[in-house]
Each structure stands twice: as C-alpha cells, then as structure tokens.
Amino acid sequence: MKVLALMEPNKVQWIEKEKPTAGPYDAILRPIAIAPCSSDVHTAFEGGAAKPAGFVLGHEAIGEIVEVGELVRDFKIGDKVVVPAGTPDWRARGIQEHNFKHPEGPFSSFMLSGSRDGVFAEFFMVNDADNNLAILPEDVSIDDALMTVDMVTTGFTGAELADIKFGDIVCVIGIGPVGLMAIAGAKLRGAARIFAVGTRPDCVALAKQYGATDIISYKEGNIAKQVLELTNGRGTDATIIAGGNAETFALAIAMTRFGGGNIANINYFTGTEYLPIPAAAYGLGMSGKTIRGDLCDGGRVRIERLLDMIRYGRIQPGKMVTHRFYGFNKIEEAFYVMRDKPKDLIKPVVYIDWSKEK
Ligand code: NDP
Ligand code: ZN
C-alpha cells in the first residue's frame, strides 16, 4: 500500500509499505477524511519525538472498516467510523489505575503516529476496535465529526485539566484549532471572562464566536503583564496553554492567581530541555497554583459524547475547517499547508472517495 512517511527529520515522502494486519480485537480501515495536526508538524519538522525511518504520520481520521478481527463485536465491514487520536489498549494493567493516557508507559495511548503507523496511508489499523471506534452518525457532518478526534477532545481536556468553574476568569494562550476548542470548552464549563491570546485574524474572529471576551496579542508585549493589568493584579483562575514556546509556560504561571489557580498545558513543546517555572510568580514554590498537562482523552465513549454535543447543537467545531483538499494524493500538500500555516489557515482537511481513486 502507499503511505506518506517520515524518512528522517524534515523529510517526508510517499513510499510503499506492507498493509497492516488485524489481531482478534482490531480493525483495518481505509481513510475517507483525514486532517493533519500541528503535532505531526512538530514530529516531522520541529525536532519532536524521534521515529524510525518510514514511519507513517497522521492520527486524525474518519474511515471505513474493511476488515475486523474475529473477536470484534460491535463493528462490521463497511461501517463508517470516527477514530479517536488516542486509542489506548483497554486491557493494559494501567487502565485499572485509571491511567487512560499512559497505561503502559509514557504516551502509550497515543498509538496512531505515536507508537504505530498512522493514518496517512491507504489502510491503517485501529487496536481494540470495540473500545476505540465510534459510528459516524448520519446527522453529523464529516467536518464536525473529524474535529472531535483530536481538536475538540484536546481543547476540552485543557478545560477539564484547568478545572474551570462557573464565573472563572480564564486565559487560553494560543487560538489555533486546539485553543479555539479550549475556549469553547471553557465557555461550556461556565467561564465568565475568557482572554484569548493569538493574532491570526480568522482565528481571532472564531475565538470571539466560540466565547472569547477579550483578545490579547503576544506580539504587543508580555502577556502575563497584560492579563494582570486587565484583572487589577489578580490574574486568572485558570490558564490553558495551547500554543507558544517554553517562555509561554512561565508566562502562564505568572498570570494565574495565587491560592487555587490552575495552569493546564495541552501544548507540545519542542526545542527545549526544560520548561521554566518562575520562582517569584510560583510563590518561591508556595503559590498554591496547580500545574497539569496531558494528552487528550481518547477512546470510543469520549468521541460518542462529543458527537452528541454536536448533534444537540452545543458545539460547531467544523467551522474551523478552512482548507479543503480532494483525493488521497493531496495529503502531502495538506500536510505542507499545515506546516507553513498561511495566515488564513485554521484547519485543513483531505476528503478521499475511493470509488474515484485509481
Ligand atoms: P496552531 O499552530 O494552529 O496555533 C498556535 C497558536 O499559538 C496560535 O494562535 C499562535 O498565534 C499562538 N502562538 C504562537 N506563538 C505564541 C507565543 N509566543 N505566545 C502566545 N501564543 C503564541 O496550533 P494548534 O492549535 O494546531 O495546536 C496547538 C498545540 O497543541 C500544538 O503544540 C499541538 O502539537 C498540540 N496538541 C496537543 C495535543 C494533546 O493531546 N495534548 C493534541 C493535539 C495537538 P497566531 O495567531 O499569531 O498564529
Ligand atoms: Zn494531533
């Protein structure tokens, strides 16, 4: 089969690879819509996690099942399914310790394009199909559904890790698709005021639609200072990091209130050995601020719940799709668009109709 693979850092190319095989609980899928992610870009071009030569990128997909293992109960060939970015082995020991994201070691739920070939391929394998696939509902669009697998679940994980409560003052740093969904999540959880940090005009416009009350530019000076000024020195109740660099991590801590403030990181930091904690702003170690950071929630139920939120009008994540490509071969172009981030880009999607592929 044909795949778009990472050969070495900064070098992506089409190669032939063996079609994957399914174990008794697994399924083999053909992608019918995929989206490149900023995380694929970090991995391929920005010094992210090292991968073996010929490793297949991509972890955001809707697919059609072409093969199921003999112990799969709930899915059959021909089903159109939404595939979460996180596909834990639900039989792993760590699951019984409620460790759903790293149950067998760091990042072990992040299989597609993490520990195993991803979805930029004619076929890909999903482990534990009954627990890691969700049927694509007829009344949910491809764009909306595809955004749940990573963007919505990650942004919402940010809002959950930040433990947002009714009336909270929140700052979301970064308003790419992940930060936009963190804003939507913060609003749904009852935030009163939501600062949004970013500059691209289309992202700013959507940030306001999704619930941002104030826009802050990191290009116009220290963002912690700006937030502290706008809150009369108090700072935020919760700060979600969904963009920026190591310095941003320090600024997030600095803008969050002493005594109960939460900092939630969902950003993928590359090019730094350490993440800085500013001693004074962290109360010389005694600030009462909590820092959390994690991968997105994965698995079937998470996605089914997010699809329900779309069906009942709570979220409209498909609005983030700005660039559309048609045909399997367009994955490469879409990936470069994601890397180069033109000003009007929020999220690219590639649609694949196999009846039209040669
Ligand atoms: P984008 O690149 O689309 O957005 C990044 C945002 O950060 C933009 O709004 C950008 O502003 C802003 N930004 C850039 N530099 C700074 C800075 N110095 N200070 C403050 N803001 C800044 O990224 P995505 O939304 O696609 O992804 C966000 C992050 O989430 C990535 O690191 C990605 O790898 C990670 N991720 C994590 C997952 C997880 O499971 N935890 C899952 C999926 C993604 P501007 O408007 O000016 O461009
Ligand atoms: Zn991703």
mmCIF file of C-alpha atoms and ligand atoms in Angstrom:
data_model
loop_
_atom_site.group_PDB
_atom_site.id
_atom_site.type_symbol
_atom_site.label_atom_id
_atom_site.label_comp_id
_atom_site.label_asym_id
_atom_site.label_seq_id
_atom_site.Cartn_x
_atom_site.Cartn_y
_atom_site.Cartn_z
ATOM 1 C CA MET A 1 0.000 0.000 0.000
ATOM 2 C CA LYS A 2 1.007 3.601 -0.487
ATOM 3 C CA VAL A 3 1.800 5.751 2.566
ATOM 4 C CA LEU A 4 3.132 9.218 3.326
ATOM 5 C CA ALA A 5 6.084 8.535 5.603
ATOM 6 C CA LEU A 6 8.711 10.363 7.612
ATOM 7 C CA MET A 7 12.100 9.137 6.353
ATOM 8 C CA GLU A 8 14.286 11.280 8.616
ATOM 9 C CA PRO A 9 13.750 14.615 10.382
ATOM 10 C CA ASN A 10 12.450 17.168 7.843
ATOM 11 C CA LYS A 11 11.991 14.599 5.059
ATOM 12 C CA VAL A 12 8.526 13.292 4.220
ATOM 13 C CA GLN A 13 7.850 11.164 1.137
ATOM 14 C CA TRP A 14 5.484 8.645 -0.446
ATOM 15 C CA ILE A 15 6.645 5.032 -0.096
ATOM 16 C CA GLU A 16 5.195 1.527 -0.422
ATOM 17 C CA LYS A 17 4.644 -0.442 2.748
ATOM 18 C CA GLU A 18 3.036 -3.733 3.778
ATOM 19 C CA LYS A 19 -0.675 -3.454 4.519
ATOM 20 C CA PRO A 20 -1.236 -3.782 8.300
ATOM 21 C CA THR A 21 -2.865 -6.886 9.746
ATOM 22 C CA ALA A 22 -5.591 -7.046 12.393
ATOM 23 C CA GLY A 23 -5.361 -9.044 15.624
ATOM 24 C CA PRO A 24 -8.560 -10.567 17.038
ATOM 25 C CA TYR A 25 -9.778 -7.290 18.612
ATOM 26 C CA ASP A 26 -8.550 -4.912 15.892
ATOM 27 C CA ALA A 27 -9.911 -3.385 12.694
ATOM 28 C CA ILE A 28 -8.365 -2.311 9.403
ATOM 29 C CA LEU A 29 -9.711 0.927 7.942
ATOM 30 C CA ARG A 30 -9.421 2.969 4.799
ATOM 31 C CA PRO A 31 -9.363 6.722 5.480
ATOM 32 C CA ILE A 32 -12.273 8.689 3.998
ATOM 33 C CA ALA A 33 -11.300 12.008 5.559
ATOM 34 C CA ILE A 34 -8.091 12.958 7.315
ATOM 35 C CA ALA A 35 -6.649 16.088 8.874
ATOM 36 C CA PRO A 36 -3.000 16.862 9.506
ATOM 37 C CA CYS A 37 -2.229 18.051 13.043
ATOM 38 C CA SER A 38 0.303 20.546 14.402
ATOM 39 C CA SER A 39 1.686 17.580 16.358
ATOM 40 C CA ASP A 40 2.593 15.810 13.070
ATOM 41 C CA VAL A 41 4.393 19.006 12.073
ATOM 42 C CA HIS A 42 6.298 19.130 15.383
ATOM 43 C CA THR A 43 7.293 15.484 14.922
ATOM 44 C CA ALA A 44 8.397 15.813 11.296
ATOM 45 C CA PHE A 45 9.880 19.283 11.100
ATOM 46 C CA GLU A 46 10.440 20.756 14.545
ATOM 47 C CA GLY A 47 12.589 18.297 16.444
ATOM 48 C CA GLY A 48 9.735 16.374 18.081
ATOM 49 C CA ALA A 49 9.706 12.736 19.165
ATOM 50 C CA ALA A 50 12.167 10.592 17.128
ATOM 51 C CA LYS A 51 10.638 7.999 14.768
ATOM 52 C CA PRO A 52 12.078 5.097 12.748
ATOM 53 C CA ALA A 53 12.625 5.690 9.001
ATOM 54 C CA GLY A 54 9.455 5.065 7.002
ATOM 55 C CA PHE A 55 7.129 5.830 9.905
ATOM 56 C CA VAL A 56 3.615 6.866 8.838
ATOM 57 C CA LEU A 57 2.295 10.127 10.278
ATOM 58 C CA GLY A 58 -1.296 11.232 10.876
ATOM 59 C CA HIS A 59 -3.754 10.492 13.673
ATOM 60 C CA GLU A 60 -6.937 12.348 12.736
ATOM 61 C CA ALA A 61 -9.280 10.305 10.561
ATOM 62 C CA ILE A 62 -12.718 9.137 9.671
ATOM 63 C CA GLY A 63 -12.565 5.774 7.974
ATOM 64 C CA GLU A 64 -14.472 2.888 6.507
ATOM 65 C CA ILE A 65 -13.896 -0.539 8.002
ATOM 66 C CA VAL A 66 -12.529 -3.073 5.522
ATOM 67 C CA GLU A 67 -11.589 -5.860 7.925
ATOM 68 C CA VAL A 68 -12.368 -6.789 11.542
ATOM 69 C CA GLY A 69 -10.714 -9.264 13.902
ATOM 70 C CA GLU A 70 -12.782 -12.297 14.884
ATOM 71 C CA LEU A 71 -13.486 -11.007 18.425
ATOM 72 C CA VAL A 72 -14.784 -7.561 17.415
ATOM 73 C CA ARG A 73 -18.462 -7.407 18.470
ATOM 74 C CA ASP A 74 -19.912 -4.007 17.597
ATOM 75 C CA PHE A 75 -18.437 -3.116 14.201
ATOM 76 C CA LYS A 76 -18.519 -4.706 10.772
ATOM 77 C CA ILE A 77 -17.051 -4.274 7.320
ATOM 78 C CA GLY A 78 -18.499 -1.201 5.602
ATOM 79 C CA ASP A 79 -19.171 0.776 8.799
ATOM 80 C CA LYS A 80 -18.120 4.413 8.628
ATOM 81 C CA VAL A 81 -16.364 5.287 11.858
ATOM 82 C CA VAL A 82 -14.768 8.165 13.716
ATOM 83 C CA VAL A 83 -11.298 7.289 15.015
ATOM 84 C CA PRO A 84 -10.035 8.980 18.175
ATOM 85 C CA ALA A 85 -6.427 10.186 18.199
ATOM 86 C CA GLY A 86 -5.979 8.329 21.492
ATOM 87 C CA THR A 87 -6.559 4.586 21.178
ATOM 88 C CA PRO A 88 -5.431 3.002 24.461
ATOM 89 C CA ASP A 89 -5.105 -0.717 24.930
ATOM 90 C CA TRP A 90 -8.081 -1.025 27.261
ATOM 91 C CA ARG A 91 -6.726 -4.351 28.530
ATOM 92 C CA ALA A 92 -3.496 -2.771 29.786
ATOM 93 C CA ARG A 93 -2.832 -3.011 33.522
ATOM 94 C CA GLY A 94 -2.690 0.755 33.986
ATOM 95 C CA ILE A 95 -6.330 1.108 32.967
ATOM 96 C CA GLN A 96 -7.332 -0.324 36.358
ATOM 97 C CA GLU A 97 -5.373 2.534 37.924
ATOM 98 C CA HIS A 98 -7.460 4.989 35.845
ATOM 99 C CA ASN A 99 -4.385 5.742 33.778
ATOM 100 C CA PHE A 100 -6.041 6.061 30.384
ATOM 101 C CA LYS A 101 -3.364 8.031 28.557
ATOM 102 C CA HIS A 102 -0.099 6.430 29.647
ATOM 103 C CA PRO A 103 -1.310 2.979 30.791
ATOM 104 C CA GLU A 104 1.738 1.079 29.562
ATOM 105 C CA GLY A 105 4.335 3.844 29.767
ATOM 106 C CA PRO A 106 4.668 7.430 28.552
ATOM 107 C CA PHE A 107 2.312 8.294 25.652
ATOM 108 C CA SER A 108 1.204 4.665 25.285
ATOM 109 C CA SER A 109 -2.388 5.624 24.395
ATOM 110 C CA PHE A 110 -1.051 7.674 21.507
ATOM 111 C CA MET A 111 -0.633 4.779 19.095
ATOM 112 C CA LEU A 112 -1.539 6.105 15.634
ATOM 113 C CA SER A 113 1.550 8.066 14.506
ATOM 114 C CA GLY A 114 2.839 7.729 18.077
ATOM 115 C CA SER A 115 3.980 4.148 18.535
ATOM 116 C CA ARG A 116 2.460 2.701 15.354
ATOM 117 C CA ASP A 117 1.970 3.757 11.733
ATOM 118 C CA GLY A 118 -0.644 6.466 11.403
ATOM 119 C CA VAL A 119 -3.470 7.323 9.030
ATOM 120 C CA PHE A 120 -1.658 8.934 6.060
ATOM 121 C CA ALA A 121 -1.962 5.551 4.372
ATOM 122 C CA GLU A 122 -4.278 3.575 2.117
ATOM 123 C CA PHE A 123 -5.018 1.366 5.122
ATOM 124 C CA PHE A 124 -4.408 1.690 8.843
ATOM 125 C CA MET A 125 -5.025 -0.494 11.871
ATOM 126 C CA VAL A 126 -7.006 0.500 14.952
ATOM 127 C CA ASN A 127 -6.369 -1.618 18.044
ATOM 128 C CA ASP A 128 -9.273 -2.692 20.254
ATOM 129 C CA ALA A 129 -11.945 -1.609 17.771
ATOM 130 C CA ASP A 130 -14.919 -2.044 20.127
ATOM 131 C CA ASN A 131 -13.407 0.432 22.566
ATOM 132 C CA ASN A 132 -11.682 2.780 20.154
ATOM 133 C CA LEU A 133 -14.145 3.432 17.316
ATOM 134 C CA ALA A 134 -17.411 5.354 17.165
ATOM 135 C CA ILE A 135 -20.004 5.079 14.404
ATOM 136 C CA LEU A 136 -20.254 8.252 12.307
ATOM 137 C CA PRO A 137 -23.832 9.441 12.941
ATOM 138 C CA GLU A 138 -25.843 10.242 9.817
ATOM 139 C CA ASP A 139 -26.767 13.668 11.136
ATOM 140 C CA VAL A 140 -23.193 14.795 11.860
ATOM 141 C CA SER A 141 -21.078 16.242 9.043
ATOM 142 C CA ILE A 142 -17.638 14.878 8.200
ATOM 143 C CA ASP A 143 -16.051 18.205 9.164
ATOM 144 C CA ASP A 144 -17.719 18.329 12.565
ATOM 145 C CA ALA A 145 -17.007 14.662 13.276
ATOM 146 C CA LEU A 146 -13.380 14.845 12.194
ATOM 147 C CA MET A 147 -12.716 17.743 14.541
ATOM 148 C CA THR A 148 -13.789 15.652 17.559
ATOM 149 C CA VAL A 149 -10.965 13.105 17.238
ATOM 150 C CA ASP A 150 -8.225 15.467 18.357
ATOM 151 C CA MET A 151 -9.073 19.184 18.270
ATOM 152 C CA VAL A 152 -12.240 19.077 20.376
ATOM 153 C CA THR A 153 -11.091 16.361 22.739
ATOM 154 C CA THR A 154 -7.742 18.102 23.277
ATOM 155 C CA GLY A 155 -9.201 21.568 23.786
ATOM 156 C CA PHE A 156 -11.793 20.125 26.165
ATOM 157 C CA THR A 157 -9.066 18.208 28.010
ATOM 158 C CA GLY A 158 -7.471 21.605 28.577
ATOM 159 C CA ALA A 159 -10.709 22.955 30.062
ATOM 160 C CA GLU A 160 -11.049 19.827 32.227
ATOM 161 C CA LEU A 161 -7.441 19.894 33.467
ATOM 162 C CA ALA A 162 -7.932 23.585 34.303
ATOM 163 C CA ASP A 163 -10.992 22.563 36.358
ATOM 164 C CA ILE A 164 -12.971 25.571 35.160
ATOM 165 C CA LYS A 165 -15.872 26.600 37.376
ATOM 166 C CA PHE A 166 -18.855 28.931 36.909
ATOM 167 C CA GLY A 167 -17.655 32.524 36.905
ATOM 168 C CA ASP A 168 -13.963 31.773 36.392
ATOM 169 C CA ILE A 169 -11.653 34.206 34.666
ATOM 170 C CA VAL A 170 -9.786 32.146 32.107
ATOM 171 C CA CYS A 171 -6.968 32.766 29.664
ATOM 172 C CA VAL A 172 -6.456 30.495 26.665
ATOM 173 C CA ILE A 173 -2.983 31.000 25.200
ATOM 174 C CA GLY A 174 -2.962 30.075 21.519
ATOM 175 C CA ILE A 175 -6.036 30.171 19.306
ATOM 176 C CA GLY A 176 -5.217 27.654 16.636
ATOM 177 C CA PRO A 177 -7.814 24.861 16.439
ATOM 178 C CA VAL A 178 -6.774 23.388 19.793
ATOM 179 C CA GLY A 179 -7.002 26.702 21.640
ATOM 180 C CA LEU A 180 -10.307 27.516 19.917
ATOM 181 C CA MET A 181 -11.791 24.319 21.284
ATOM 182 C CA ALA A 182 -10.353 25.116 24.719
ATOM 183 C CA ILE A 183 -12.289 28.394 24.525
ATOM 184 C CA ALA A 184 -15.483 26.564 23.547
ATOM 185 C CA GLY A 185 -14.897 24.118 26.419
ATOM 186 C CA ALA A 186 -14.224 26.904 28.918
ATOM 187 C CA LYS A 187 -17.450 28.626 27.921
ATOM 188 C CA LEU A 188 -19.469 25.423 28.266
ATOM 189 C CA ARG A 189 -17.994 24.880 31.727
ATOM 190 C CA GLY A 190 -19.202 28.329 32.786
ATOM 191 C CA ALA A 191 -16.241 30.696 32.490
ATOM 192 C CA ALA A 192 -17.261 34.332 32.933
ATOM 193 C CA ARG A 193 -14.440 36.080 31.141
ATOM 194 C CA ILE A 194 -12.176 34.407 28.595
ATOM 195 C CA PHE A 195 -8.958 36.050 27.412
ATOM 196 C CA ALA A 196 -7.707 34.603 24.136
ATOM 197 C CA VAL A 197 -4.086 35.036 23.050
ATOM 198 C CA GLY A 198 -3.292 34.974 19.322
ATOM 199 C CA THR A 199 -3.126 37.166 16.246
ATOM 200 C CA ARG A 200 -4.309 35.459 13.031
ATOM 201 C CA PRO A 201 -7.490 37.375 12.076
ATOM 202 C CA ASP A 202 -9.646 34.342 11.209
ATOM 203 C CA CYS A 203 -8.674 32.668 14.468
ATOM 204 C CA VAL A 204 -9.464 35.857 16.367
ATOM 205 C CA ALA A 205 -12.903 36.066 14.733
ATOM 206 C CA LEU A 206 -13.697 32.439 15.565
ATOM 207 C CA ALA A 207 -12.325 32.817 19.102
ATOM 208 C CA LYS A 208 -14.946 35.513 19.683
ATOM 209 C CA GLN A 209 -17.681 33.299 18.226
ATOM 210 C CA TYR A 210 -16.675 30.407 20.460
ATOM 211 C CA GLY A 211 -16.717 32.570 23.597
ATOM 212 C CA ALA A 212 -13.619 34.772 23.968
ATOM 213 C CA THR A 213 -14.433 38.092 25.641
ATOM 214 C CA ASP A 214 -11.004 39.756 25.283
ATOM 215 C CA ILE A 215 -8.288 39.286 22.656
ATOM 216 C CA ILE A 216 -4.639 39.694 23.637
ATOM 217 C CA SER A 217 -1.661 39.787 21.274
ATOM 218 C CA TYR A 218 1.617 38.191 22.335
ATOM 219 C CA LYS A 219 3.236 40.459 19.768
ATOM 220 C CA GLU A 220 2.310 43.507 21.827
ATOM 221 C CA GLY A 221 4.340 42.757 24.928
ATOM 222 C CA ASN A 222 4.361 40.410 27.900
ATOM 223 C CA ILE A 223 1.026 38.583 28.012
ATOM 224 C CA ALA A 224 1.177 37.925 31.754
ATOM 225 C CA LYS A 225 1.547 41.649 32.364
ATOM 226 C CA GLN A 226 -1.377 42.365 30.038
ATOM 227 C CA VAL A 227 -3.640 39.882 31.826
ATOM 228 C CA LEU A 228 -2.605 41.081 35.285
ATOM 229 C CA GLU A 229 -3.351 44.677 34.290
ATOM 230 C CA LEU A 230 -6.755 43.747 32.897
ATOM 231 C CA THR A 231 -7.620 41.884 36.128
ATOM 232 C CA ASN A 232 -6.358 44.562 38.536
ATOM 233 C CA GLY A 233 -3.376 42.444 39.504
ATOM 234 C CA ARG A 234 -5.369 39.378 40.497
ATOM 235 C CA GLY A 235 -4.732 37.161 37.490
ATOM 236 C CA THR A 236 -6.786 34.311 36.089
ATOM 237 C CA ASP A 237 -8.473 31.465 37.894
ATOM 238 C CA ALA A 238 -7.393 29.167 35.106
ATOM 239 C CA THR A 239 -4.909 29.404 32.246
ATOM 240 C CA ILE A 240 -4.819 26.943 29.369
ATOM 241 C CA ILE A 241 -1.684 26.734 27.223
ATOM 242 C CA ALA A 242 -2.416 25.737 23.609
ATOM 243 C CA GLY A 243 0.435 27.434 21.783
ATOM 244 C CA GLY A 244 3.716 29.254 22.231
ATOM 245 C CA ASN A 245 7.161 28.256 23.455
ATOM 246 C CA ALA A 246 8.911 27.469 26.747
ATOM 247 C CA GLU A 247 8.721 31.128 27.756
ATOM 248 C CA THR A 248 4.931 30.922 27.348
ATOM 249 C CA PHE A 249 4.868 28.240 30.059
ATOM 250 C CA ALA A 250 6.450 30.687 32.515
ATOM 251 C CA LEU A 251 4.064 33.462 31.480
ATOM 252 C CA ALA A 252 1.065 31.186 32.025
ATOM 253 C CA ILE A 253 2.178 30.534 35.592
ATOM 254 C CA ALA A 254 2.772 34.233 36.137
ATOM 255 C CA MET A 255 -0.723 35.281 35.005
ATOM 256 C CA THR A 256 -2.568 32.728 37.165
ATOM 257 C CA ARG A 257 -3.822 33.691 40.608
ATOM 258 C CA PHE A 258 -2.168 32.620 43.858
ATOM 259 C CA GLY A 259 -4.110 30.203 46.046
ATOM 260 C CA GLY A 260 -6.045 27.818 43.853
ATOM 261 C CA GLY A 261 -5.242 28.974 40.324
ATOM 262 C CA ASN A 262 -4.890 26.239 37.723
ATOM 263 C CA ILE A 263 -2.498 26.039 34.804
ATOM 264 C CA ALA A 264 -3.360 23.399 32.194
ATOM 265 C CA ASN A 265 -0.968 22.588 29.400
ATOM 266 C CA ILE A 266 -2.006 20.817 26.203
ATOM 267 C CA ASN A 267 0.782 22.261 24.062
ATOM 268 C CA TYR A 268 3.568 20.097 22.555
ATOM 269 C CA PHE A 269 6.860 21.833 23.395
ATOM 270 C CA THR A 270 9.823 21.139 21.162
ATOM 271 C CA GLY A 271 13.321 22.611 21.129
ATOM 272 C CA THR A 272 13.703 22.935 24.883
ATOM 273 C CA GLU A 273 15.251 20.706 27.510
ATOM 274 C CA TYR A 274 13.373 22.265 30.412
ATOM 275 C CA LEU A 275 10.103 24.101 30.960
ATOM 276 C CA PRO A 276 10.681 27.142 33.174
ATOM 277 C CA ILE A 277 8.830 27.844 36.415
ATOM 278 C CA PRO A 278 9.378 31.457 37.512
ATOM 279 C CA ALA A 279 10.244 31.280 41.223
ATOM 280 C CA ALA A 280 8.617 34.533 42.370
ATOM 281 C CA ALA A 281 5.408 34.038 40.369
ATOM 282 C CA TYR A 282 5.257 30.490 41.707
ATOM 283 C CA GLY A 283 5.455 31.832 45.257
ATOM 284 C CA LEU A 284 9.022 30.557 45.738
ATOM 285 C CA GLY A 285 7.431 27.144 45.465
ATOM 286 C CA MET A 286 4.481 28.007 47.752
ATOM 287 C CA SER A 287 1.981 29.659 45.418
ATOM 288 C CA GLY A 288 -0.945 27.306 45.728
ATOM 289 C CA LYS A 289 -1.055 27.174 41.939
ATOM 290 C CA THR A 290 -1.588 23.782 40.305
ATOM 291 C CA ILE A 291 0.120 22.840 37.042
ATOM 292 C CA ARG A 292 -1.250 19.968 34.960
ATOM 293 C CA GLY A 293 -0.521 18.857 31.425
ATOM 294 C CA ASP A 294 -1.640 15.843 29.478
ATOM 295 C CA LEU A 295 -2.615 14.180 26.265
ATOM 296 C CA CYS A 296 -6.170 14.366 25.013
ATOM 297 C CA ASP A 297 -8.783 11.869 26.163
ATOM 298 C CA GLY A 298 -9.255 9.078 23.660
ATOM 299 C CA GLY A 299 -11.477 6.057 23.223
ATOM 300 C CA ARG A 300 -14.970 5.351 21.954
ATOM 301 C CA VAL A 301 -17.138 6.858 24.688
ATOM 302 C CA ARG A 302 -15.299 10.172 24.660
ATOM 303 C CA ILE A 303 -15.928 10.509 20.933
ATOM 304 C CA GLU A 304 -19.569 9.377 21.169
ATOM 305 C CA ARG A 305 -20.170 12.019 23.836
ATOM 306 C CA LEU A 306 -18.561 14.740 21.716
ATOM 307 C CA LEU A 307 -20.620 13.656 18.695
ATOM 308 C CA ASP A 308 -23.726 14.023 20.872
ATOM 309 C CA MET A 309 -22.657 17.555 21.752
ATOM 310 C CA ILE A 310 -22.591 18.313 18.029
ATOM 311 C CA ARG A 311 -25.959 16.632 17.415
ATOM 312 C CA TYR A 312 -27.651 18.672 20.104
ATOM 313 C CA GLY A 313 -26.124 21.963 18.995
ATOM 314 C CA ARG A 314 -23.637 22.527 21.823
ATOM 315 C CA ILE A 315 -20.548 22.840 19.621
ATOM 316 C CA GLN A 316 -19.852 23.569 15.955
ATOM 317 C CA PRO A 317 -16.223 22.554 15.501
ATOM 318 C CA GLY A 318 -16.495 22.107 11.712
ATOM 319 C CA LYS A 319 -16.326 25.895 11.363
ATOM 320 C CA MET A 320 -12.594 25.570 11.914
ATOM 321 C CA VAL A 321 -12.071 23.823 8.569
ATOM 322 C CA THR A 322 -10.646 26.480 6.255
ATOM 323 C CA HIS A 323 -8.716 24.498 3.622
ATOM 324 C CA ARG A 324 -10.209 21.551 1.713
ATOM 325 C CA PHE A 325 -8.381 19.030 -0.482
ATOM 326 C CA TYR A 326 -9.846 16.172 -2.539
ATOM 327 C CA GLY A 327 -8.038 12.878 -3.216
ATOM 328 C CA PHE A 328 -5.568 10.616 -1.388
ATOM 329 C CA ASN A 329 -2.546 12.167 -3.117
ATOM 330 C CA LYS A 330 -3.432 15.568 -1.685
ATOM 331 C CA ILE A 331 -2.417 14.505 1.821
ATOM 332 C CA GLU A 332 1.118 15.690 1.149
ATOM 333 C CA GLU A 333 0.005 19.166 0.049
ATOM 334 C CA ALA A 334 -2.356 19.471 3.005
ATOM 335 C CA PHE A 335 0.456 18.491 5.350
ATOM 336 C CA TYR A 336 2.739 21.202 3.957
ATOM 337 C CA VAL A 337 -0.058 23.736 4.314
ATOM 338 C CA MET A 338 -0.301 22.723 7.966
ATOM 339 C CA ARG A 339 3.461 23.168 8.335
ATOM 340 C CA ASP A 340 3.562 26.541 6.606
ATOM 341 C CA LYS A 341 0.432 27.888 8.340
ATOM 342 C CA PRO A 342 -0.729 30.554 5.879
ATOM 343 C CA LYS A 343 -2.412 33.426 7.663
ATOM 344 C CA ASP A 344 -5.930 32.292 6.770
ATOM 345 C CA LEU A 345 -5.402 28.675 7.860
ATOM 346 C CA ILE A 346 -7.135 27.175 10.844
ATOM 347 C CA LYS A 347 -7.508 23.515 9.875
ATOM 348 C CA PRO A 348 -7.037 21.652 6.564
ATOM 349 C CA VAL A 349 -8.988 18.501 5.685
ATOM 350 C CA VAL A 350 -8.453 15.930 2.897
ATOM 351 C CA TYR A 351 -11.531 14.035 1.633
ATOM 352 C CA ILE A 352 -10.938 10.678 -0.066
ATOM 353 C CA ASP A 353 -13.526 8.984 -2.271
ATOM 354 C CA TRP A 354 -12.100 5.521 -3.019
ATOM 355 C CA SER A 355 -14.533 4.974 -5.901
ATOM 356 C CA LYS A 356 -12.713 7.800 -7.694
ATOM 357 C CA GLU A 357 -9.146 6.762 -6.801
ATOM 358 C CA LYS A 358 -7.363 4.681 -9.409
HETATM 359 P P1 NDP B 1 -1.535 26.388 15.895
HETATM 360 O O1 NDP B 1 -0.116 26.497 15.449
HETATM 361 O O2 NDP B 1 -2.620 26.424 14.889
HETATM 362 O O3 NDP B 1 -1.827 27.545 16.946
HETATM 363 C C1 NDP B 1 -0.862 28.034 17.819
HETATM 364 C C2 NDP B 1 -1.375 29.292 18.479
HETATM 365 O O4 NDP B 1 -0.376 29.774 19.382
HETATM 366 C C3 NDP B 1 -1.677 30.425 17.517
HETATM 367 O O5 NDP B 1 -2.843 31.095 17.930
HETATM 368 C C4 NDP B 1 -0.475 31.332 17.654
HETATM 369 O O6 NDP B 1 -0.766 32.688 17.398
HETATM 370 C C5 NDP B 1 -0.174 31.145 19.126
HETATM 371 N N1 NDP B 1 1.199 31.485 19.469
HETATM 372 C C6 NDP B 1 2.323 31.303 18.728
HETATM 373 N N2 NDP B 1 3.389 31.768 19.380
HETATM 374 C C7 NDP B 1 2.953 32.269 20.552
HETATM 375 C C8 NDP B 1 3.589 32.900 21.649
HETATM 376 N N3 NDP B 1 4.906 33.117 21.688
HETATM 377 N N4 NDP B 1 2.820 33.275 22.696
HETATM 378 C C9 NDP B 1 1.487 33.054 22.690
HETATM 379 N N5 NDP B 1 0.826 32.475 21.665
HETATM 380 C C10 NDP B 1 1.557 32.083 20.611
HETATM 381 O O7 NDP B 1 -1.587 25.049 16.768
HETATM 382 P P2 NDP B 1 -2.772 24.007 17.061
HETATM 383 O O8 NDP B 1 -3.932 24.705 17.647
HETATM 384 O O9 NDP B 1 -2.975 23.145 15.875
HETATM 385 O O10 NDP B 1 -2.051 23.108 18.170
HETATM 386 C C11 NDP B 1 -1.663 23.678 19.420
HETATM 387 C C12 NDP B 1 -0.737 22.756 20.178
HETATM 388 O O11 NDP B 1 -1.464 21.628 20.664
HETATM 389 C C13 NDP B 1 0.396 22.179 19.342
HETATM 390 O O12 NDP B 1 1.600 22.246 20.082
HETATM 391 C C14 NDP B 1 -0.026 20.740 19.146
HETATM 392 O O13 NDP B 1 1.081 19.906 18.908
HETATM 393 C C15 NDP B 1 -0.674 20.470 20.471
HETATM 394 N N6 NDP B 1 -1.552 19.310 20.520
HETATM 395 C C16 NDP B 1 -1.596 18.608 21.686
HETATM 396 C C17 NDP B 1 -2.409 17.514 21.821
HETATM 397 C C18 NDP B 1 -2.506 16.821 23.134
HETATM 398 O O14 NDP B 1 -3.004 15.684 23.167
HETATM 399 N N7 NDP B 1 -2.123 17.422 24.230
HETATM 400 C C19 NDP B 1 -3.216 17.039 20.713
HETATM 401 C C20 NDP B 1 -3.191 17.899 19.554
HETATM 402 C C21 NDP B 1 -2.370 18.966 19.458
HETATM 403 P P3 NDP B 1 -1.033 33.312 15.935
HETATM 404 O O15 NDP B 1 -2.496 33.546 15.886
HETATM 405 O O16 NDP B 1 -0.237 34.566 15.949
HETATM 406 O O17 NDP B 1 -0.561 32.326 14.919
HETATM 407 ZN ZN ZN B 2 -2.964 15.790 16.949
#
